PDB file of C-alpha atoms in Angstrom:
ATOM      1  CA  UNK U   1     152.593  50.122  53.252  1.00  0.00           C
ATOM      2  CA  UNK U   2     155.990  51.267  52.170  1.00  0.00           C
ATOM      3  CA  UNK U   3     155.275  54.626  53.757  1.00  0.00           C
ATOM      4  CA  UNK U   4     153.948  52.786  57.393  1.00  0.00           C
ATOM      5  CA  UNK U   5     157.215  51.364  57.008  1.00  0.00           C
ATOM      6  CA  UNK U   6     159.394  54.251  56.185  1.00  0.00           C
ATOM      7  CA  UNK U   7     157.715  55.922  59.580  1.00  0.00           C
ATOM      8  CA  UNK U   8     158.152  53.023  62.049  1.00  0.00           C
ATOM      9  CA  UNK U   9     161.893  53.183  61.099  1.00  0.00           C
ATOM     10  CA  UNK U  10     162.450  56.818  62.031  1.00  0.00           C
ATOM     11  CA  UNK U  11     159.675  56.044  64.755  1.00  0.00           C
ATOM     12  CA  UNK U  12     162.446  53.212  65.972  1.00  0.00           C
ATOM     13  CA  UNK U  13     165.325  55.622  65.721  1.00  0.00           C
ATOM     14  CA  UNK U  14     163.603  58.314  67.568  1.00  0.00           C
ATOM     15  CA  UNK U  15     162.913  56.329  70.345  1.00  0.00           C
ATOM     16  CA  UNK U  16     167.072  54.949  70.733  1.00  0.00           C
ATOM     17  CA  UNK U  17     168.176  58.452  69.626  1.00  0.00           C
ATOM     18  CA  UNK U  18     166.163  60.188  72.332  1.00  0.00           C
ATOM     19  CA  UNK U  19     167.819  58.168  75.623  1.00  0.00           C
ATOM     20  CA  UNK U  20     170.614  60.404  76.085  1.00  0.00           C
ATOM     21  CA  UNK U  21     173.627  59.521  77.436  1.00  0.00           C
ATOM     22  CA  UNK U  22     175.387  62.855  78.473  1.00  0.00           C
ATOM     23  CA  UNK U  23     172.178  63.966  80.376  1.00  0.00           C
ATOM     24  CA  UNK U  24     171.593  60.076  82.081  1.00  0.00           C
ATOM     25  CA  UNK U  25     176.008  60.580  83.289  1.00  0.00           C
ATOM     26  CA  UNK U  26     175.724  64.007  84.144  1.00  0.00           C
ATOM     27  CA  UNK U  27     172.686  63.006  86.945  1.00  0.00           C
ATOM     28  CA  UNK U  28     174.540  60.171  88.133  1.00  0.00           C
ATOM     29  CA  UNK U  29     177.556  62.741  88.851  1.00  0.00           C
ATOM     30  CA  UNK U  30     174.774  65.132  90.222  1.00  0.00           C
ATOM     31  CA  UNK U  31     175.657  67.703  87.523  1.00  0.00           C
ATOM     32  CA  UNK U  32     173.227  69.215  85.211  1.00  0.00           C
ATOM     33  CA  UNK U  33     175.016  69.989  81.847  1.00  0.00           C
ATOM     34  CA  UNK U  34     172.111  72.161  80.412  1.00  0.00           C
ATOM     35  CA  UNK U  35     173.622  74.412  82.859  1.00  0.00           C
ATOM     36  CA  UNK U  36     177.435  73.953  83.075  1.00  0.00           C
ATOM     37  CA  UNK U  37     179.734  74.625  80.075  1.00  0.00           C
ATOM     38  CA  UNK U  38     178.298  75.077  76.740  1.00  0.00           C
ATOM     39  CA  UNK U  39     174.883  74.013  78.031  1.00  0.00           C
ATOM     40  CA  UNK U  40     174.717  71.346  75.228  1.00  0.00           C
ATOM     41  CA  UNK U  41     174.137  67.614  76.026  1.00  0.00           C
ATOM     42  CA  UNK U  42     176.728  66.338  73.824  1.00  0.00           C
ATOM     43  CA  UNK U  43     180.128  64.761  73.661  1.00  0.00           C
ATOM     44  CA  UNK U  44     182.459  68.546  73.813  1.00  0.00           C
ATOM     45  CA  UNK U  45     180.354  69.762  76.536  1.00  0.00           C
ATOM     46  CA  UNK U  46     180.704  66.165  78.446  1.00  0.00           C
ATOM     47  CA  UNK U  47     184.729  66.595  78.048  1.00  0.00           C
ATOM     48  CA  UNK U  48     184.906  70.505  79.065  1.00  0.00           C
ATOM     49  CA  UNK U  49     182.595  69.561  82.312  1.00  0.00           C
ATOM     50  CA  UNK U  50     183.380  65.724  83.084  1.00  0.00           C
ATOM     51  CA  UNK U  51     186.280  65.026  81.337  1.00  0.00           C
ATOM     52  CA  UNK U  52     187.573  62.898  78.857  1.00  0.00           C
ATOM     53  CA  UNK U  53     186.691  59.420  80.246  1.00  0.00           C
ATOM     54  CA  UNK U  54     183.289  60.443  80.045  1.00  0.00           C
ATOM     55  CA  UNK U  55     183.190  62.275  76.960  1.00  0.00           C
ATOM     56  CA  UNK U  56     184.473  59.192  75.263  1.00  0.00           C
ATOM     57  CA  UNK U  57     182.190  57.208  76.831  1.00  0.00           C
ATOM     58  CA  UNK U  58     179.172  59.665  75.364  1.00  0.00           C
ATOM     59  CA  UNK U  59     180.686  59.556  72.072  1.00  0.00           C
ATOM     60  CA  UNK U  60     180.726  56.301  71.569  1.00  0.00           C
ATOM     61  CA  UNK U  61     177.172  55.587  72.941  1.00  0.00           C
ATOM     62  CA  UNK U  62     175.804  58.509  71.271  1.00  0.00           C
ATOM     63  CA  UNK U  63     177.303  56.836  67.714  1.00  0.00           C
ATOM     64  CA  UNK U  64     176.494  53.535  69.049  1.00  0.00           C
ATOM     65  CA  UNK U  65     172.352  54.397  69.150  1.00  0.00           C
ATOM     66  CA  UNK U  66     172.654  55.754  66.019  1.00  0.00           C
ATOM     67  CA  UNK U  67     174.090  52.357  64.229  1.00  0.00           C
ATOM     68  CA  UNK U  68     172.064  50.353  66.274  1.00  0.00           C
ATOM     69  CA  UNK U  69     168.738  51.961  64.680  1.00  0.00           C
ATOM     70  CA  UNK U  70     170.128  51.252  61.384  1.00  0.00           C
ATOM     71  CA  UNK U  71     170.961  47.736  61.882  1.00  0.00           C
ATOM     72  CA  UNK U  72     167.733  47.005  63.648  1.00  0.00           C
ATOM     73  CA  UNK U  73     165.754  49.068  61.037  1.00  0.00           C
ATOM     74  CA  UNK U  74     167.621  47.194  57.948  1.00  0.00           C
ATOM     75  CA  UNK U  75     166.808  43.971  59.898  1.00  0.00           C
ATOM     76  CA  UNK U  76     162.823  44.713  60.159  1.00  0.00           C
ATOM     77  CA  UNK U  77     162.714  46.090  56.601  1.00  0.00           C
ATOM     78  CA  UNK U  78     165.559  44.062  54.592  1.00  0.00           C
ATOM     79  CA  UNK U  79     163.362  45.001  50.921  1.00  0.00           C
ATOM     80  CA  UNK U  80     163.493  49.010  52.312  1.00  0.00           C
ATOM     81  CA  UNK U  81     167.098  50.210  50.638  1.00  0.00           C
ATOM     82  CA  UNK U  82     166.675  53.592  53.013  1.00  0.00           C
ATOM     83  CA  UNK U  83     165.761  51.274  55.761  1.00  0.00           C
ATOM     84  CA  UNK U  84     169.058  51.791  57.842  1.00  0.00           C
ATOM     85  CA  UNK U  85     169.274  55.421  56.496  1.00  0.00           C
ATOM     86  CA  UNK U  86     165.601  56.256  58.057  1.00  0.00           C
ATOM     87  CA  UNK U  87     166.632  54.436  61.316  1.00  0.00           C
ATOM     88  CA  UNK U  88     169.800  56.584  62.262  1.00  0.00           C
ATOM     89  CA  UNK U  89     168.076  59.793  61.061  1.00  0.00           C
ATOM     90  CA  UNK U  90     165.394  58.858  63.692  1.00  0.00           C
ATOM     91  CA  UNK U  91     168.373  58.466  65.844  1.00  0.00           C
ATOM     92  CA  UNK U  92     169.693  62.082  65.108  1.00  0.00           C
ATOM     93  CA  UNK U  93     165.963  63.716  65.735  1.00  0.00           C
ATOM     94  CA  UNK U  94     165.514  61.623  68.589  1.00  0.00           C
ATOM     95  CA  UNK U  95     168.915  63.120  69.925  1.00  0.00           C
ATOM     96  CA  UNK U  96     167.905  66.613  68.971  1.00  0.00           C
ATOM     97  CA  UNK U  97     164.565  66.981  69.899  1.00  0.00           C
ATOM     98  CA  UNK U  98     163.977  64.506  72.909  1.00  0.00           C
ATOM     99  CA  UNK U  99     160.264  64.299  74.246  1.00  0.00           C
ATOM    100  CA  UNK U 100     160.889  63.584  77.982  1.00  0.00           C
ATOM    101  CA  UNK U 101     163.172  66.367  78.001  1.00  0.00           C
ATOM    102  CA  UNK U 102     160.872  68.720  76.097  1.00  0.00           C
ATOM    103  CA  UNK U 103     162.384  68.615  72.820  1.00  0.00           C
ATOM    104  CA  UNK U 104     165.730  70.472  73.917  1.00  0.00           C
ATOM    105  CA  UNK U 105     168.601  67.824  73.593  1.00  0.00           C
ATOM    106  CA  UNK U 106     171.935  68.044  72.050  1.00  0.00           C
ATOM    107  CA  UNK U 107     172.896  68.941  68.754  1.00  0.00           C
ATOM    108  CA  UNK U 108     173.289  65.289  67.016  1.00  0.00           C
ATOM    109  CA  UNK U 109     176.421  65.370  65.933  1.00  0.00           C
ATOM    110  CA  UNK U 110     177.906  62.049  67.003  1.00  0.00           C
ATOM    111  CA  UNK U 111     174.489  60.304  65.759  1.00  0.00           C
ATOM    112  CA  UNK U 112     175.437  61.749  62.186  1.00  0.00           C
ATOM    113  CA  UNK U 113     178.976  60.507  62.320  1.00  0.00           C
ATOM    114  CA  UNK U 114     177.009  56.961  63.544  1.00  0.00           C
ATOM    115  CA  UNK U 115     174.859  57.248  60.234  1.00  0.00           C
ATOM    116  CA  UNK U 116     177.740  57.996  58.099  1.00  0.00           C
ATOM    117  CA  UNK U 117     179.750  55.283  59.457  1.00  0.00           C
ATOM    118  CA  UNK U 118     177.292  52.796  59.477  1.00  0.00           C
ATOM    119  CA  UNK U 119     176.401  53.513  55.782  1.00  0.00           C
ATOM    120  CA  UNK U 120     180.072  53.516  54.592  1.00  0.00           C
ATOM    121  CA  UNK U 121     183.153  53.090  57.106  1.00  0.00           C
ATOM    122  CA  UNK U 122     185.011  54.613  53.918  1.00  0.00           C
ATOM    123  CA  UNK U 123     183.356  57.709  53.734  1.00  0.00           C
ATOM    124  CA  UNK U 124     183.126  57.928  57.521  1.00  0.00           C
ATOM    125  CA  UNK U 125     187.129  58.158  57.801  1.00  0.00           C
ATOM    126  CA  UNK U 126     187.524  60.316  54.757  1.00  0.00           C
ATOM    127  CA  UNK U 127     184.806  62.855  55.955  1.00  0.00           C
ATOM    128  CA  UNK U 128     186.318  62.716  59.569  1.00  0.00           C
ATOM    129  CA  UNK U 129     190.001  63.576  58.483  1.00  0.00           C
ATOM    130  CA  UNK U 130     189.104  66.221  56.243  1.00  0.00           C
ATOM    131  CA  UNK U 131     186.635  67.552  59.176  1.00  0.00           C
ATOM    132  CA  UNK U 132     189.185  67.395  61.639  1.00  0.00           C
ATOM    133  CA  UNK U 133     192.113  68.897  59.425  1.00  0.00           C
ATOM    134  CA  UNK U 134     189.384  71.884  58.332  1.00  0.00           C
ATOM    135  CA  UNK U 135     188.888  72.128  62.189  1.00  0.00           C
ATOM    136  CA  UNK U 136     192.540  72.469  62.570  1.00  0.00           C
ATOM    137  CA  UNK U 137     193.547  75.421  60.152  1.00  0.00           C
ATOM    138  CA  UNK U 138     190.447  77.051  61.027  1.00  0.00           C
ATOM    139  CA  UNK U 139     190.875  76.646  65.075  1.00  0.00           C
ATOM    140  CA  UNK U 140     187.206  76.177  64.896  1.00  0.00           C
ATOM    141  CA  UNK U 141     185.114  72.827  65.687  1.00  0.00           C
ATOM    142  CA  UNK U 142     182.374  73.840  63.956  1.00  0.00           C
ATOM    143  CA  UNK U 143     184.074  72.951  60.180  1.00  0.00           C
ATOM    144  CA  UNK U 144     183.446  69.150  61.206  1.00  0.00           C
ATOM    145  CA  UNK U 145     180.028  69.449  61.183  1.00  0.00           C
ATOM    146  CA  UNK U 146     179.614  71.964  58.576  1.00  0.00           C
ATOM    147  CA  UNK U 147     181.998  70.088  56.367  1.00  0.00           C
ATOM    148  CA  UNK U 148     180.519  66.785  56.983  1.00  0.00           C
ATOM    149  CA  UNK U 149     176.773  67.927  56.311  1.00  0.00           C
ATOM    150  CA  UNK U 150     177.861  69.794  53.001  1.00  0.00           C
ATOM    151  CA  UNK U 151     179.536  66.723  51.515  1.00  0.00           C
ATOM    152  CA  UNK U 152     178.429  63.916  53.116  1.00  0.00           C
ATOM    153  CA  UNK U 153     174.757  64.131  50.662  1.00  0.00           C
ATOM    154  CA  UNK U 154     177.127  64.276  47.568  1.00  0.00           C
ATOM    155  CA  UNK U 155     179.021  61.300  48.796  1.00  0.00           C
ATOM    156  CA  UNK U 156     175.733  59.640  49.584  1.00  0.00           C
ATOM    157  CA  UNK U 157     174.942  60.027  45.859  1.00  0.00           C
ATOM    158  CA  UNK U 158     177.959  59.114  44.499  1.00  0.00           C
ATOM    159  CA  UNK U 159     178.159  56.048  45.903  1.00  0.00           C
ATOM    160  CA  UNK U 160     174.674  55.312  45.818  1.00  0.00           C
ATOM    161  CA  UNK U 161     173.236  56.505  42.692  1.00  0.00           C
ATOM    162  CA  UNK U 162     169.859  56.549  44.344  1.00  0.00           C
ATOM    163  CA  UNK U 163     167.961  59.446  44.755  1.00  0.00           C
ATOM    164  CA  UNK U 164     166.365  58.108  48.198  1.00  0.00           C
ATOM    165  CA  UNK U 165     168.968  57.761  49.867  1.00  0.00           C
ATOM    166  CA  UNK U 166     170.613  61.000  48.770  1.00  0.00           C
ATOM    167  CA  UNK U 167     167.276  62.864  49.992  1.00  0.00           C
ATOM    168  CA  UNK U 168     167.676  61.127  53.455  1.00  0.00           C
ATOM    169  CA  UNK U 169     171.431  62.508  53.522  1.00  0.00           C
ATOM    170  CA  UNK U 170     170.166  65.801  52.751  1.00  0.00           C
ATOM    171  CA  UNK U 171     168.055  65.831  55.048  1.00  0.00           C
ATOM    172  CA  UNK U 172     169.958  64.826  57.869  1.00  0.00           C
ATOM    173  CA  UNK U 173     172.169  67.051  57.109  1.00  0.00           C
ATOM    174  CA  UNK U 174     170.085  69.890  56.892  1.00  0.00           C
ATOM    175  CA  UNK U 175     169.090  68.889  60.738  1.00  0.00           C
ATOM    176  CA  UNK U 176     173.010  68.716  61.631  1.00  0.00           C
ATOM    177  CA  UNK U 177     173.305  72.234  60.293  1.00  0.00           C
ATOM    178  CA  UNK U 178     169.858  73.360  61.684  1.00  0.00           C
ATOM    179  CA  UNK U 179     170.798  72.437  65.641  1.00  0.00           C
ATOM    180  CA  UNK U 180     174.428  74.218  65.196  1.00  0.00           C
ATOM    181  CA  UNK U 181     172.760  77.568  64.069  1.00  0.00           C
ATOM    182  CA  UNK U 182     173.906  79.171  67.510  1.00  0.00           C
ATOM    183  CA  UNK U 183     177.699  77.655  66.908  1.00  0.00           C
ATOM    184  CA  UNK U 184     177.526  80.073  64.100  1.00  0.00           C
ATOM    185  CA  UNK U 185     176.047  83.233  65.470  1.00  0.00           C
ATOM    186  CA  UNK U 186     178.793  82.361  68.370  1.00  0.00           C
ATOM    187  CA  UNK U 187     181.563  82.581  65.674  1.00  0.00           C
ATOM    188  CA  UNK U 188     180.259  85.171  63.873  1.00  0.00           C
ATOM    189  CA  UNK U 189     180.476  87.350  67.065  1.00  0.00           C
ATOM    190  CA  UNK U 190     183.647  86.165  68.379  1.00  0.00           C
ATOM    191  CA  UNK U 191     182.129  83.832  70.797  1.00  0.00           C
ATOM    192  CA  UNK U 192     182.701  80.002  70.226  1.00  0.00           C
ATOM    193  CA  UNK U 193     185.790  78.674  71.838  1.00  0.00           C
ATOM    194  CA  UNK U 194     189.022  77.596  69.486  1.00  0.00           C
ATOM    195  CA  UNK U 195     189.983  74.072  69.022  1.00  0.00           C
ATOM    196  CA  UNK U 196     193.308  75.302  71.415  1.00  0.00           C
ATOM    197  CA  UNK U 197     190.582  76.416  73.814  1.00  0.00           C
ATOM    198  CA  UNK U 198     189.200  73.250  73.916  1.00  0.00           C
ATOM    199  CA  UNK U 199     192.369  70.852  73.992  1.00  0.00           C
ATOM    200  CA  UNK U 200     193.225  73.267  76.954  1.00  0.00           C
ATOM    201  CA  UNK U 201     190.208  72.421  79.028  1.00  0.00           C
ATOM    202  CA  UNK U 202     190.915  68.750  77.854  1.00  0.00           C
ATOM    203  CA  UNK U 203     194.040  69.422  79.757  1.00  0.00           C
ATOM    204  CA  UNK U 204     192.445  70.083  82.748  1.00  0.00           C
ATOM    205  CA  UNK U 205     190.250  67.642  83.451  1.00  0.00           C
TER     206      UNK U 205
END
């Protein structure tokens, strides 16, 4: 039973996590964003193509689904501890690996920060300002999510003490670091725009 449960809350997250926001503006705007920019369906690539109004928009609903299949997977399963922690990691696959878009969707990244924060608010801002300032010396946004997957699973642990929910970190974190694996071929050859690449198309828009 517990593992019929366990399913039907990633099953529940899956489902949120896959409706896309980026891809659902971006047709409304007649743009396709699988082709413009980065190609990625995600909140950067929203900001470098659309703008900011609309990459804040997409950030916040992409977060949003995320919490939202935590709360309504702790509210289903109230005796399942990883309850919420299954939920948002549906969220993240769902985001990922979309079915009506054949499995190519963005790369999940505001659906993790929606599972961190809705697990612990205080380990969301501590892993976001360290993220941000690595992002910062480094000139490259890809030390949020690498930072955040590398030490959000020993912060899961720490304050948990459970070895559940600590596997569910990992593993969601593993994903996170799985769907940038072209951000880091794209550094490694000198391709990925800097952060003052970025803020300068911010600029623009």
């Amino acid at each position: 039973m517990k593992c019929v449960s366990k399913l039907f809350c990633v099953l529940i997250g899956y489902l949120l996590g896959s409706l896309n926001p980026a891809h659902f503006l971006s047709k409304r705007k007649g743009v396709d964003l699988r082709n413009e920019g980065t190609g990625n369906l995600g909140t950067t690539n929203t900001m470098l193509v659309m703008g900011k109004a609309s990459a804040a928009a997409v950030l916040l609903l992409d977060m949003g689904k995320a919490v939202l299949s935590a709360k309504i997977a702790k509210w289903l399963f109230p005796k399942l501890v990883i309850a919420g922690m299954l939920g948002a990691f549906g969220a993240i696959l769902g985001h990922i690996f979309p079915w009506h878009m054949h499995f190519h969707g963005g790369k999940g990244l505001a659906c993790f920060g929606g599972m961190i924060l809705e697990y612990n608010p205080i380990v969301f801002c501590i892993l976001l300002v360290l993220g941000l300032g690595l992002a910062a010396l480094f000139n490259y946004g890809i030390a949020l999510p690498i930072s955040a997957a590398i030490l959000f699973p020993i912060a899961a642990a720490l304050v948990s003490r459970s070895l559940p929910v600590f596997l569910v970190s990992l593993i969601a974190s593993l994903t996170i670091l799985y769907a940038h694996r072209e951000n880091f071929r794209w550094v490694r050859n000198g391709e990925d725009l800097h952060i003052d690449e970025y803020l300068k198309g911010m600029r623009e828009k």
